Every structure is written in structure tokens, then in C-alpha cells.
C-alpha angles and dihedrals in degrees: 000000000000115000114218128200130245111229135160088256091060097041122092120218116284092249089073089066123081093223111068093220097052138094115226109239102158125213117232112279089240090062099060141039122242110232142152103240133198089021094054098029132015118246106219106152143054114206118206116214137176114217102220081213140068122277093252091044091052092050088050092051092050090049093050105099093212098052096082093206137102143149129206096242141017122200119204118226104219099054109002095249111170125216121189114213102169126033114247091241091058129072117253119207099230112109102061088229120086094213092054092043091055095051103037147064115226123217118192118201119206111245147055127286093232096047109070093180087080090064095081128177088250092053093049093045095048094044092047090052091049093047092048089051092050092047092050094044096050101029094249114160112243095236142105092262090064103027103059141166123248088246089063095062109107111261093011117157092191128096099202139162080028137199096303095059106108102223095175092053093043095050091046089054093045091049094050095054125090112183104212118167111266090033131103095314092072093060119100113261099207139257123316095230 
């Protein structure tokens, strides 16, 4: 797989993304399923992933038409920048289980499961804000039954987000956020590169 780079020249304006704080960096059409969620299927989960790759490398994999993988969002480690790669209404190919793909939104986090230094304060804060927004938008409870790790998907052969992911901290942060318009979502997230 060839890893591409995310640059301002390849990013569409933020308004193309569903999440107000995200840059639109779409996955290849062959790596996702067009749908009409939540009208056609309920969205009732957020699945937390760790990329095992860099931010730019992950975007490149999602844009590679032969990779057959994508997630809705990718959060960068160093500054919490969020890219959206699949629209919320569409089905990302991230869980490894079709049932979970159809009912969830996948969030990839830049880093490696065995390297906790990638789980920065900026990454946690940005991801918690995104997850709170998704929970409030789609009526998803902000709890561990509905915000799960990739390793918790039935039949998963992945271990992410791994033993260094601080679930207690993350859920506390998600629970403390209310994403009203004019709040933190309207603040700039940073540069792509």
C-alpha cells in the first residue's frame, strides 16, 4: 500500500465534513459503502481504534482504492487535528464485522498500541470532543457499552486501542463535554502538515 500525505492542497474545506472541527480527506469510494444512516440504520456505537501507523500514512491507506479499509475519522497525535474520511451517513469499513460497521462510527487515533507517548493530551481532548458530539448528534449513550474498543467487536483479531488507552480518563472527558454551537467546535484545529 502506498501511503499518501495530507496537505492543504488535498484537503477540502471543513464545511464538506459532517463534524465542524474536521478537515474532509475522503477515503476512496471503493473503501466504504454509501448509505443513508441514521434513516436506514441506527447509529448506536462509537468504535475506538489505534492506527498502528502515522496520521498521513493512515489517510494514504484509506485513499488507496485497493486497501478495502476506512474509518469515519482520524485524530492526529501531536495536536488533535481531526480528519473525516467517511461521511457519518455512510458505512466505514473499520470494525471487521459487518453488523458493527453498519451501526457504528469508527475513530482512528494516530499511534501504536504499545507506545503510550502517542496518546497525547491533545489527542484525548480532541477525540473526546468528537465522541461527545457524535453521541449527542445520534443519541448514543456516553458509556462503555456504546463507546467500545476495536478489540471488543465480536470476532475481532485486533488489540486496539490496547492496554495504554486510558478508558476512565477518556469517558470522563466525553461525559463532561456538551457540544453547543458557538462552543469549542468553532475553534480552529490546526494545520494539516
